[in-house]
Amino acid sequence: MTTLEETPVGPSPGRFAAFLRPRVGGFPRPFWVLWAGTLLNRLGTMVEPFLGLYLTSMRGLSLAQAGVTMAVLGAGSLAGQLAGGLLADRLGRRATLTLATVGTGAAMLALGYAQGLPAILAAALVLGLLLDMYRPAAQAMVADIISPAERPRAFGLLFWAINLGWAVAMVLGGTLAQQGFLWLFWIDALTCAAFGLLVWRAIPETRTRDARAERTGGFGRVLRDRVMVGYVLVTLIYTFVLMQGMTTMPLAMKQDGLGPRSYGLAIAANGALIIIVQPLVNAWLARRDHSLVLVAGFALVGVGYGLTSLASSLAAYTATILVWTLGEIIAASVLQAVVADLAPAGLRGRYGGLYGMAWSGGFLLAPLGGTQLLGAGGAPALWLTCGGLALAAAAAQLALGPAIRRRRAAALAADFSSK
């Protein structure tokens, strides 16, 4: 007979471990160092979201001058992705990541203390070049140390860390900005540098000798890979649509009489849903066919943005955000894993750099195209166009599916034969 004292209360440690194992188990220590550094870096990402407000309120720039500064930052990011990919393959993943993140910290402080438009533009250009330079190296590092079968889980965990850190940074950044904008620059700079130094101290170089010998052809070889180029173009379209939620949506909500507070409440649903749902579904999605997962994710994003054409209240906007966020979660589970499957070991940095350009380009083009659509045809034209573009991306991804499956099968076979 079981006594009251012997009756287990709550979930047993064994059940909890069984729940965690398929989601976070089986990764080497260097991956968790990279994961922790990514989270730390995102916890300090406070300057970018508040940069426009800082430039206009603290440095006295006009809206047009602030827009030019942010465009320079975006253009620098495009070039930085390519440079980061090249350096990751030539200099190494570890050195490139450390150089980029420590350099970003210095450039962040330079921008924070810059006065006058020429100095601000110069600092913004340098910051843009360095800000995302680490991304191809980090992506290549994951591909180096994680097997093809486990990469979707690994990239999914990094996606979760990025969103968790971003959510916390938004709350802290808004509070600290009231105490003085320089706090944001210093915290951002220190967390960037800490990320790079952590990687330098705790992760050995992951690029293998075989990868060094294989890095032939450069970016020309990447651009001749029609599957990769097609995938990057599809990702660019998807990113253009996805970024409307962060760029033109507050303008559309303003036309419906909903101010910044309403937008903040609505878009918070995006981060909350990702933090709650993504860890629960990531492992399951990772085992599915990657192209079909992407098709489903892109299509759901399209449906969510299309439905936004009917929204006019806070509740309606929040509901549509939840729909396209589910699509974002689905797509994010395999987006980067596809790049890792397509890339030869010696060109993983360059493949990651080209893929990163799709995100930098989408982020740069989203406000330009979105505001034009909003101004020319109003919110319905914007959201229906976004819905159509996302569905077109889903159709294009479906067409790429057979080639991506063949390349993944080859990557899995090569990994199996090497063991």
mmCIF file of N, CA and C in Angstrom, residues 279-409:
data_model
loop_
_atom_site.group_PDB
_atom_site.id
_atom_site.type_symbol
_atom_site.label_atom_id
_atom_site.label_comp_id
_atom_site.label_asym_id
_atom_site.label_seq_id
_atom_site.Cartn_x
_atom_site.Cartn_y
_atom_site.Cartn_z
ATOM 1 N N PRO A 279 9.525 25.598 -29.308
ATOM 2 C CA PRO A 279 10.224 24.447 -28.726
ATOM 3 C C PRO A 279 9.398 23.160 -28.729
ATOM 4 N N LEU A 280 8.077 23.285 -28.746
ATOM 5 C CA LEU A 280 7.208 22.112 -28.699
ATOM 6 C C LEU A 280 7.109 21.412 -30.046
ATOM 7 N N VAL A 281 7.204 22.165 -31.136
ATOM 8 C CA VAL A 281 6.973 21.580 -32.462
ATOM 9 C C VAL A 281 8.243 21.419 -33.281
ATOM 10 N N ASN A 282 9.350 22.012 -32.819
ATOM 11 C CA ASN A 282 10.556 22.039 -33.641
ATOM 12 C C ASN A 282 11.063 20.638 -33.984
ATOM 13 N N ALA A 283 11.148 19.760 -32.983
ATOM 14 C CA ALA A 283 11.681 18.416 -33.230
ATOM 15 C C ALA A 283 10.791 17.633 -34.193
ATOM 16 N N TRP A 284 9.482 17.801 -34.065
ATOM 17 C CA TRP A 284 8.549 17.093 -34.946
ATOM 18 C C TRP A 284 8.677 17.606 -36.386
ATOM 19 N N LEU A 285 8.752 18.918 -36.554
ATOM 20 C CA LEU A 285 8.890 19.495 -37.893
ATOM 21 C C LEU A 285 10.226 19.114 -38.534
ATOM 22 N N ALA A 286 11.264 18.991 -37.706
ATOM 23 C CA ALA A 286 12.589 18.662 -38.232
ATOM 24 C C ALA A 286 12.619 17.305 -38.922
ATOM 25 N N ARG A 287 11.708 16.425 -38.541
ATOM 26 C CA ARG A 287 11.682 15.075 -39.131
ATOM 27 C C ARG A 287 10.853 15.007 -40.408
ATOM 28 N N ARG A 288 10.159 16.076 -40.744
ATOM 29 C CA ARG A 288 9.320 16.084 -41.937
ATOM 30 C C ARG A 288 10.147 16.502 -43.161
ATOM 31 N N ASP A 289 9.582 16.290 -44.340
ATOM 32 C CA ASP A 289 10.223 16.723 -45.582
ATOM 33 C C ASP A 289 10.406 18.241 -45.559
ATOM 34 N N HIS A 290 11.649 18.689 -45.742
ATOM 35 C CA HIS A 290 11.958 20.107 -45.552
ATOM 36 C C HIS A 290 11.202 21.014 -46.516
ATOM 37 N N SER A 291 11.127 20.630 -47.766
ATOM 38 C CA SER A 291 10.453 21.497 -48.736
ATOM 39 C C SER A 291 8.963 21.615 -48.438
ATOM 40 N N LEU A 292 8.337 20.504 -48.059
ATOM 41 C CA LEU A 292 6.911 20.564 -47.750
ATOM 42 C C LEU A 292 6.658 21.380 -46.487
ATOM 43 N N VAL A 293 7.575 21.312 -45.524
ATOM 44 C CA VAL A 293 7.456 22.151 -44.331
ATOM 45 C C VAL A 293 7.509 23.628 -44.726
ATOM 46 N N LEU A 294 8.454 23.974 -45.600
ATOM 47 C CA LEU A 294 8.566 25.363 -46.051
ATOM 48 C C LEU A 294 7.334 25.806 -46.831
ATOM 49 N N VAL A 295 6.822 24.948 -47.690
ATOM 50 C CA VAL A 295 5.610 25.272 -48.449
ATOM 51 C C VAL A 295 4.473 25.591 -47.487
ATOM 52 N N ALA A 296 4.309 24.747 -46.464
ATOM 53 C CA ALA A 296 3.243 24.980 -45.483
ATOM 54 C C ALA A 296 3.459 26.287 -44.732
ATOM 55 N N GLY A 297 4.710 26.546 -44.331
ATOM 56 C CA GLY A 297 4.997 27.772 -43.594
ATOM 57 C C GLY A 297 4.767 29.016 -44.430
ATOM 58 N N PHE A 298 5.283 29.021 -45.665
ATOM 59 C CA PHE A 298 5.103 30.178 -46.544
ATOM 60 C C PHE A 298 3.608 30.424 -46.820
ATOM 61 N N ALA A 299 2.876 29.337 -47.079
ATOM 62 C CA ALA A 299 1.454 29.474 -47.391
ATOM 63 C C ALA A 299 0.686 30.050 -46.205
ATOM 64 N N LEU A 300 1.011 29.591 -44.994
ATOM 65 C CA LEU A 300 0.308 30.098 -43.809
ATOM 66 C C LEU A 300 0.646 31.564 -43.558
ATOM 67 N N VAL A 301 1.886 31.948 -43.811
ATOM 68 C CA VAL A 301 2.253 33.366 -43.725
ATOM 69 C C VAL A 301 1.433 34.170 -44.734
ATOM 70 N N GLY A 302 1.282 33.639 -45.951
ATOM 71 C CA GLY A 302 0.483 34.325 -46.963
ATOM 72 C C GLY A 302 -0.964 34.478 -46.555
ATOM 73 N N VAL A 303 -1.537 33.423 -45.995
ATOM 74 C CA VAL A 303 -2.932 33.487 -45.538
ATOM 75 C C VAL A 303 -3.077 34.523 -44.425
ATOM 76 N N GLY A 304 -2.128 34.526 -43.483
ATOM 77 C CA GLY A 304 -2.197 35.480 -42.373
ATOM 78 C C GLY A 304 -2.143 36.919 -42.836
ATOM 79 N N TYR A 305 -1.212 37.207 -43.751
ATOM 80 C CA TYR A 305 -1.121 38.584 -44.249
ATOM 81 C C TYR A 305 -2.301 38.944 -45.143
ATOM 82 N N GLY A 306 -2.783 37.990 -45.913
ATOM 83 C CA GLY A 306 -3.973 38.255 -46.721
ATOM 84 C C GLY A 306 -5.171 38.602 -45.863
ATOM 85 N N LEU A 307 -5.340 37.875 -44.747
ATOM 86 C CA LEU A 307 -6.464 38.145 -43.836
ATOM 87 C C LEU A 307 -6.344 39.519 -43.172
ATOM 88 N N THR A 308 -5.126 40.050 -43.102
ATOM 89 C CA THR A 308 -4.944 41.367 -42.498
ATOM 90 C C THR A 308 -5.693 42.448 -43.272
ATOM 91 N N SER A 309 -5.985 42.192 -44.549
ATOM 92 C CA SER A 309 -6.756 43.166 -45.338
ATOM 93 C C SER A 309 -8.156 43.375 -44.770
ATOM 94 N N LEU A 310 -8.624 42.426 -43.947
ATOM 95 C CA LEU A 310 -9.952 42.541 -43.340
ATOM 96 C C LEU A 310 -9.898 43.131 -41.929
ATOM 97 N N ALA A 311 -8.696 43.335 -41.399
ATOM 98 C CA ALA A 311 -8.557 43.765 -40.008
ATOM 99 C C ALA A 311 -8.714 45.272 -39.864
ATOM 100 N N SER A 312 -9.364 45.679 -38.776
ATOM 101 C CA SER A 312 -9.474 47.110 -38.472
ATOM 102 C C SER A 312 -9.454 47.375 -36.971
ATOM 103 N N SER A 313 -9.437 46.317 -36.155
ATOM 104 C CA SER A 313 -9.423 46.461 -34.701
ATOM 105 C C SER A 313 -8.175 45.792 -34.142
ATOM 106 N N LEU A 314 -7.867 46.093 -32.892
ATOM 107 C CA LEU A 314 -6.711 45.487 -32.246
ATOM 108 C C LEU A 314 -6.841 43.973 -32.193
ATOM 109 N N ALA A 315 -8.012 43.487 -31.864
ATOM 110 C CA ALA A 315 -8.220 42.040 -31.779
ATOM 111 C C ALA A 315 -8.016 41.370 -33.135
ATOM 112 N N ALA A 316 -8.508 42.001 -34.196
ATOM 113 C CA ALA A 316 -8.382 41.418 -35.531
ATOM 114 C C ALA A 316 -6.924 41.399 -35.987
ATOM 115 N N TYR A 317 -6.208 42.496 -35.752
ATOM 116 C CA TYR A 317 -4.786 42.519 -36.116
ATOM 117 C C TYR A 317 -4.012 41.448 -35.337
ATOM 118 N N THR A 318 -4.311 41.323 -34.047
ATOM 119 C CA THR A 318 -3.625 40.318 -33.228
ATOM 120 C C THR A 318 -3.909 38.914 -33.746
ATOM 121 N N ALA A 319 -5.147 38.655 -34.148
ATOM 122 C CA ALA A 319 -5.500 37.329 -34.666
ATOM 123 C C ALA A 319 -4.734 37.006 -35.943
ATOM 124 N N THR A 320 -4.622 37.977 -36.838
ATOM 125 C CA THR A 320 -3.888 37.710 -38.086
ATOM 126 C C THR A 320 -2.392 37.544 -37.826
ATOM 127 N N ILE A 321 -1.868 38.283 -36.852
ATOM 128 C CA ILE A 321 -0.461 38.117 -36.478
ATOM 129 C C ILE A 321 -0.216 36.702 -35.968
ATOM 130 N N LEU A 322 -1.144 36.171 -35.200
ATOM 131 C CA LEU A 322 -0.991 34.807 -34.701
ATOM 132 C C LEU A 322 -0.973 33.796 -35.849
ATOM 133 N N VAL A 323 -1.774 34.065 -36.887
ATOM 134 C CA VAL A 323 -1.810 33.148 -38.034
ATOM 135 C C VAL A 323 -0.468 33.138 -38.748
ATOM 136 N N TRP A 324 0.057 34.336 -39.115
ATOM 137 C CA TRP A 324 1.316 34.317 -39.865
ATOM 138 C C TRP A 324 2.504 33.973 -38.989
ATOM 139 N N THR A 325 2.386 34.168 -37.673
ATOM 140 C CA THR A 325 3.464 33.728 -36.783
ATOM 141 C C THR A 325 3.577 32.206 -36.764
ATOM 142 N N LEU A 326 2.451 31.511 -36.821
ATOM 143 C CA LEU A 326 2.498 30.051 -36.921
ATOM 144 C C LEU A 326 3.241 29.628 -38.192
ATOM 145 N N GLY A 327 2.983 30.343 -39.290
ATOM 146 C CA GLY A 327 3.716 30.064 -40.517
ATOM 147 C C GLY A 327 5.199 30.342 -40.365
ATOM 148 N N GLU A 328 5.539 31.431 -39.670
ATOM 149 C CA GLU A 328 6.943 31.757 -39.429
ATOM 150 C C GLU A 328 7.636 30.661 -38.621
ATOM 151 N N ILE A 329 6.962 30.150 -37.601
ATOM 152 C CA ILE A 329 7.516 29.075 -36.776
ATOM 153 C C ILE A 329 7.781 27.832 -37.622
ATOM 154 N N ILE A 330 6.818 27.479 -38.463
ATOM 155 C CA ILE A 330 6.960 26.288 -39.309
ATOM 156 C C ILE A 330 8.154 26.438 -40.256
ATOM 157 N N ALA A 331 8.230 27.577 -40.946
ATOM 158 C CA ALA A 331 9.310 27.782 -41.914
ATOM 159 C C ALA A 331 10.672 27.841 -41.229
ATOM 160 N N ALA A 332 10.745 28.499 -40.084
ATOM 161 C CA ALA A 332 12.029 28.675 -39.403
ATOM 162 C C ALA A 332 12.639 27.361 -38.954
ATOM 163 N N SER A 333 11.837 26.329 -38.820
ATOM 164 C CA SER A 333 12.356 25.050 -38.337
ATOM 165 C C SER A 333 13.345 24.411 -39.309
ATOM 166 N N VAL A 334 13.276 24.777 -40.595
ATOM 167 C CA VAL A 334 14.164 24.124 -41.576
ATOM 168 C C VAL A 334 14.863 25.092 -42.523
ATOM 169 N N LEU A 335 14.578 26.373 -42.463
ATOM 170 C CA LEU A 335 15.137 27.326 -43.427
ATOM 171 C C LEU A 335 16.657 27.230 -43.540
ATOM 172 N N GLN A 336 17.351 27.335 -42.430
ATOM 173 C CA GLN A 336 18.813 27.323 -42.467
ATOM 174 C C GLN A 336 19.372 25.923 -42.698
ATOM 175 N N ALA A 337 18.641 24.915 -42.272
ATOM 176 C CA ALA A 337 19.102 23.539 -42.477
ATOM 177 C C ALA A 337 19.190 23.217 -43.967
ATOM 178 N N VAL A 338 18.295 23.774 -44.775
ATOM 179 C CA VAL A 338 18.344 23.548 -46.223
ATOM 180 C C VAL A 338 19.641 24.110 -46.797
ATOM 181 N N VAL A 339 20.042 25.304 -46.344
ATOM 182 C CA VAL A 339 21.292 25.902 -46.818
ATOM 183 C C VAL A 339 22.475 25.007 -46.465
ATOM 184 N N ALA A 340 22.484 24.498 -45.238
ATOM 185 C CA ALA A 340 23.579 23.624 -44.808
ATOM 186 C C ALA A 340 23.632 22.345 -45.643
ATOM 187 N N ASP A 341 22.472 21.827 -46.048
ATOM 188 C CA ASP A 341 22.446 20.628 -46.892
ATOM 189 C C ASP A 341 22.958 20.914 -48.296
ATOM 190 N N LEU A 342 22.684 22.111 -48.792
ATOM 191 C CA LEU A 342 23.088 22.461 -50.160
ATOM 192 C C LEU A 342 24.569 22.797 -50.264
ATOM 193 N N ALA A 343 25.187 23.258 -49.185
ATOM 194 C CA ALA A 343 26.543 23.804 -49.252
ATOM 195 C C ALA A 343 27.608 22.729 -49.126
ATOM 196 N N PRO A 344 28.606 22.724 -50.020
ATOM 197 C CA PRO A 344 29.806 21.904 -49.802
ATOM 198 C C PRO A 344 30.522 22.405 -48.546
ATOM 199 N N ALA A 345 31.232 21.511 -47.866
ATOM 200 C CA ALA A 345 31.866 21.868 -46.589
ATOM 201 C C ALA A 345 32.799 23.068 -46.727
ATOM 202 N N GLY A 346 33.520 23.150 -47.846
ATOM 203 C CA GLY A 346 34.481 24.229 -48.013
ATOM 204 C C GLY A 346 33.870 25.568 -48.377
ATOM 205 N N LEU A 347 32.566 25.589 -48.684
ATOM 206 C CA LEU A 347 31.904 26.831 -49.099
ATOM 207 C C LEU A 347 30.715 27.172 -48.203
ATOM 208 N N ARG A 348 30.668 26.583 -47.030
ATOM 209 C CA ARG A 348 29.527 26.835 -46.145
ATOM 210 C C ARG A 348 29.404 28.295 -45.757
ATOM 211 N N GLY A 349 30.515 28.965 -45.569
ATOM 212 C CA GLY A 349 30.463 30.382 -45.242
ATOM 213 C C GLY A 349 29.878 31.202 -46.374
ATOM 214 N N ARG A 350 30.326 30.940 -47.607
ATOM 215 C CA ARG A 350 29.820 31.697 -48.748
ATOM 216 C C ARG A 350 28.344 31.404 -48.994
ATOM 217 N N TYR A 351 27.941 30.156 -48.883
ATOM 218 C CA TYR A 351 26.520 29.834 -49.023
ATOM 219 C C TYR A 351 25.699 30.550 -47.954
ATOM 220 N N GLY A 352 26.213 30.563 -46.729
ATOM 221 C CA GLY A 352 25.520 31.287 -45.667
ATOM 222 C C GLY A 352 25.475 32.781 -45.914
ATOM 223 N N GLY A 353 26.537 33.330 -46.515
ATOM 224 C CA GLY A 353 26.545 34.755 -46.830
ATOM 225 C C GLY A 353 25.515 35.122 -47.873
ATOM 226 N N LEU A 354 25.384 34.287 -48.912
ATOM 227 C CA LEU A 354 24.385 34.555 -49.941
ATOM 228 C C LEU A 354 22.974 34.433 -49.361
ATOM 229 N N TYR A 355 22.761 33.420 -48.538
ATOM 230 C CA TYR A 355 21.463 33.264 -47.875
ATOM 231 C C TYR A 355 21.174 34.471 -46.973
ATOM 232 N N GLY A 356 22.183 34.925 -46.242
ATOM 233 C CA GLY A 356 21.998 36.088 -45.370
ATOM 234 C C GLY A 356 21.620 37.333 -46.140
ATOM 235 N N MET A 357 22.111 37.444 -47.385
ATOM 236 C CA MET A 357 21.748 38.599 -48.198
ATOM 237 C C MET A 357 20.250 38.649 -48.474
ATOM 238 N N ALA A 358 19.616 37.476 -48.554
ATOM 239 C CA ALA A 358 18.163 37.460 -48.763
ATOM 240 C C ALA A 358 17.449 38.124 -47.590
ATOM 241 N N TRP A 359 17.934 37.890 -46.376
ATOM 242 C CA TRP A 359 17.314 38.500 -45.198
ATOM 243 C C TRP A 359 17.646 39.984 -45.099
ATOM 244 N N SER A 360 18.909 40.334 -45.330
ATOM 245 C CA SER A 360 19.273 41.753 -45.299
ATOM 246 C C SER A 360 18.548 42.515 -46.408
ATOM 247 N N GLY A 361 18.487 41.908 -47.600
ATOM 248 C CA GLY A 361 17.790 42.545 -48.715
ATOM 249 C C GLY A 361 16.302 42.677 -48.460
ATOM 250 N N GLY A 362 15.704 41.637 -47.909
ATOM 251 C CA GLY A 362 14.277 41.701 -47.597
ATOM 252 C C GLY A 362 13.972 42.774 -46.573
ATOM 253 N N PHE A 363 14.841 42.879 -45.565
ATOM 254 C CA PHE A 363 14.627 43.891 -44.529
ATOM 255 C C PHE A 363 14.793 45.295 -45.098
ATOM 256 N N LEU A 364 15.705 45.438 -46.083
ATOM 257 C CA LEU A 364 15.935 46.741 -46.709
ATOM 258 C C LEU A 364 14.792 47.120 -47.647
ATOM 259 N N LEU A 365 14.288 46.136 -48.398
ATOM 260 C CA LEU A 365 13.254 46.407 -49.394
ATOM 261 C C LEU A 365 11.854 46.491 -48.792
ATOM 262 N N ALA A 366 11.632 45.818 -47.658
ATOM 263 C CA ALA A 366 10.281 45.750 -47.085
ATOM 264 C C ALA A 366 9.655 47.128 -46.845
ATOM 265 N N PRO A 367 10.348 48.054 -46.146
ATOM 266 C CA PRO A 367 9.712 49.361 -45.942
ATOM 267 C C PRO A 367 9.562 50.168 -47.220
ATOM 268 N N LEU A 368 10.510 50.002 -48.168
ATOM 269 C CA LEU A 368 10.415 50.747 -49.428
ATOM 270 C C LEU A 368 9.206 50.284 -50.238
ATOM 271 N N GLY A 369 9.094 48.981 -50.455
ATOM 272 C CA GLY A 369 7.965 48.466 -51.227
ATOM 273 C C GLY A 369 6.657 48.536 -50.485
ATOM 274 N N GLY A 370 6.707 48.261 -49.179
ATOM 275 C CA GLY A 370 5.477 48.263 -48.389
ATOM 276 C C GLY A 370 4.828 49.637 -48.318
ATOM 277 N N THR A 371 5.632 50.664 -48.095
ATOM 278 C CA THR A 371 5.060 52.013 -48.016
ATOM 279 C C THR A 371 4.515 52.467 -49.372
ATOM 280 N N GLN A 372 5.162 52.050 -50.468
ATOM 281 C CA GLN A 372 4.641 52.390 -51.794
ATOM 282 C C GLN A 372 3.277 51.745 -52.018
ATOM 283 N N LEU A 373 3.149 50.473 -51.664
ATOM 284 C CA LEU A 373 1.861 49.781 -51.816
ATOM 285 C C LEU A 373 0.796 50.401 -50.925
ATOM 286 N N LEU A 374 1.182 50.749 -49.701
ATOM 287 C CA LEU A 374 0.227 51.342 -48.765
ATOM 288 C C LEU A 374 -0.241 52.701 -49.262
ATOM 289 N N GLY A 375 0.694 53.485 -49.802
ATOM 290 C CA GLY A 375 0.325 54.805 -50.289
ATOM 291 C C GLY A 375 -0.485 54.770 -51.567
ATOM 292 N N ALA A 376 -0.193 53.805 -52.448
ATOM 293 C CA ALA A 376 -0.873 53.763 -53.752
ATOM 294 C C ALA A 376 -2.253 53.142 -53.681
ATOM 295 N N GLY A 377 -2.390 52.051 -52.953
ATOM 296 C CA GLY A 377 -3.665 51.327 -52.946
ATOM 297 C C GLY A 377 -4.287 51.120 -51.589
ATOM 298 N N GLY A 378 -3.662 51.672 -50.539
ATOM 299 C CA GLY A 378 -4.193 51.494 -49.199
ATOM 300 C C GLY A 378 -3.839 50.139 -48.621
ATOM 301 N N ALA A 379 -4.303 49.902 -47.395
ATOM 302 C CA ALA A 379 -3.976 48.669 -46.688
ATOM 303 C C ALA A 379 -4.413 47.406 -47.433
ATOM 304 N N PRO A 380 -5.626 47.361 -48.035
ATOM 305 C CA PRO A 380 -6.000 46.122 -48.754
ATOM 306 C C PRO A 380 -5.008 45.742 -49.848
ATOM 307 N N ALA A 381 -4.532 46.732 -50.614
ATOM 308 C CA ALA A 381 -3.564 46.438 -51.676
ATOM 309 C C ALA A 381 -2.271 45.890 -51.097
ATOM 310 N N LEU A 382 -1.814 46.472 -49.987
ATOM 311 C CA LEU A 382 -0.584 46.004 -49.341
ATOM 312 C C LEU A 382 -0.718 44.564 -48.885
ATOM 313 N N TRP A 383 -1.784 44.273 -48.129
ATOM 314 C CA TRP A 383 -1.881 42.947 -47.507
ATOM 315 C C TRP A 383 -2.238 41.866 -48.522
ATOM 316 N N LEU A 384 -3.044 42.180 -49.503
ATOM 317 C CA LEU A 384 -3.366 41.173 -50.525
ATOM 318 C C LEU A 384 -2.150 40.886 -51.408
ATOM 319 N N THR A 385 -1.347 41.927 -51.687
ATOM 320 C CA THR A 385 -0.111 41.697 -52.437
ATOM 321 C C THR A 385 0.842 40.812 -51.643
ATOM 322 N N CYS A 386 0.951 41.079 -50.356
ATOM 323 C CA CYS A 386 1.805 40.255 -49.494
ATOM 324 C C CYS A 386 1.321 38.805 -49.490
ATOM 325 N N GLY A 387 0.009 38.624 -49.376
ATOM 326 C CA GLY A 387 -0.530 37.273 -49.405
ATOM 327 C C GLY A 387 -0.199 36.564 -50.710
ATOM 328 N N GLY A 388 -0.346 37.272 -51.828
ATOM 329 C CA GLY A 388 -0.042 36.683 -53.117
ATOM 330 C C GLY A 388 1.432 36.345 -53.277
ATOM 331 N N LEU A 389 2.309 37.226 -52.784
ATOM 332 C CA LEU A 389 3.743 36.968 -52.880
ATOM 333 C C LEU A 389 4.148 35.746 -52.053
ATOM 334 N N ALA A 390 3.597 35.625 -50.856
ATOM 335 C CA ALA A 390 3.940 34.478 -50.015
ATOM 336 C C ALA A 390 3.449 33.173 -50.637
ATOM 337 N N LEU A 391 2.272 33.191 -51.240
ATOM 338 C CA LEU A 391 1.776 31.989 -51.911
ATOM 339 C C LEU A 391 2.615 31.662 -53.141
ATOM 340 N N ALA A 392 3.097 32.705 -53.834
ATOM 341 C CA ALA A 392 4.001 32.475 -54.966
ATOM 342 C C ALA A 392 5.314 31.854 -54.488
ATOM 343 N N ALA A 393 5.817 32.317 -53.338
ATOM 344 C CA ALA A 393 7.029 31.721 -52.765
ATOM 345 C C ALA A 393 6.794 30.259 -52.411
ATOM 346 N N ALA A 394 5.601 29.947 -51.893
ATOM 347 C CA ALA A 394 5.272 28.556 -51.570
ATOM 348 C C ALA A 394 5.268 27.694 -52.831
ATOM 349 N N ALA A 395 4.696 28.220 -53.910
ATOM 350 C CA ALA A 395 4.656 27.471 -55.169
ATOM 351 C C ALA A 395 6.064 27.256 -55.722
ATOM 352 N N ALA A 396 6.904 28.288 -55.649
ATOM 353 C CA ALA A 396 8.279 28.160 -56.130
ATOM 354 C C ALA A 396 9.059 27.152 -55.290
ATOM 355 N N GLN A 397 8.813 27.169 -53.986
ATOM 356 C CA GLN A 397 9.484 26.198 -53.115
ATOM 357 C C GLN A 397 9.042 24.774 -53.429
ATOM 358 N N LEU A 398 7.784 24.613 -53.765
ATOM 359 C CA LEU A 398 7.289 23.292 -54.151
ATOM 360 C C LEU A 398 8.018 22.795 -55.398
ATOM 361 N N ALA A 399 8.283 23.703 -56.337
ATOM 362 C CA ALA A 399 9.015 23.325 -57.551
ATOM 363 C C ALA A 399 10.470 22.967 -57.254
ATOM 364 N N LEU A 400 11.064 23.622 -56.263
ATOM 365 C CA LEU A 400 12.441 23.320 -55.886
ATOM 366 C C LEU A 400 12.557 22.030 -55.075
ATOM 367 N N GLY A 401 11.446 21.551 -54.567
ATOM 368 C CA GLY A 401 11.439 20.426 -53.643
ATOM 369 C C GLY A 401 12.227 19.202 -54.095
ATOM 370 N N PRO A 402 11.999 18.671 -55.314
ATOM 371 C CA PRO A 402 12.728 17.459 -55.722
ATOM 372 C C PRO A 402 14.248 17.630 -55.692
ATOM 373 N N ALA A 403 14.754 18.763 -56.160
ATOM 374 C CA ALA A 403 16.199 18.984 -56.165
ATOM 375 C C ALA A 403 16.742 19.076 -54.742
ATOM 376 N N ILE A 404 15.998 19.738 -53.846
ATOM 377 C CA ILE A 404 16.436 19.858 -52.450
ATOM 378 C C ILE A 404 16.432 18.493 -51.772
ATOM 379 N N ARG A 405 15.443 17.657 -52.086
ATOM 380 C CA ARG A 405 15.412 16.310 -51.500
ATOM 381 C C ARG A 405 16.623 15.501 -51.933
ATOM 382 N N ARG A 406 16.988 15.599 -53.208
ATOM 383 C CA ARG A 406 18.151 14.850 -53.689
ATOM 384 C C ARG A 406 19.425 15.312 -52.987
ATOM 385 N N ARG A 407 19.569 16.622 -52.811
ATOM 386 C CA ARG A 407 20.781 17.132 -52.167
ATOM 387 C C ARG A 407 20.814 16.740 -50.687
ATOM 388 N N ARG A 408 19.670 16.721 -50.045
ATOM 389 C CA ARG A 408 19.642 16.304 -48.638
ATOM 390 C C ARG A 408 19.970 14.821 -48.516
ATOM 391 N N ALA A 409 19.425 14.012 -49.398
ATOM 392 C CA ALA A 409 19.727 12.585 -49.367
ATOM 393 C C ALA A 409 21.219 12.352 -49.547
#
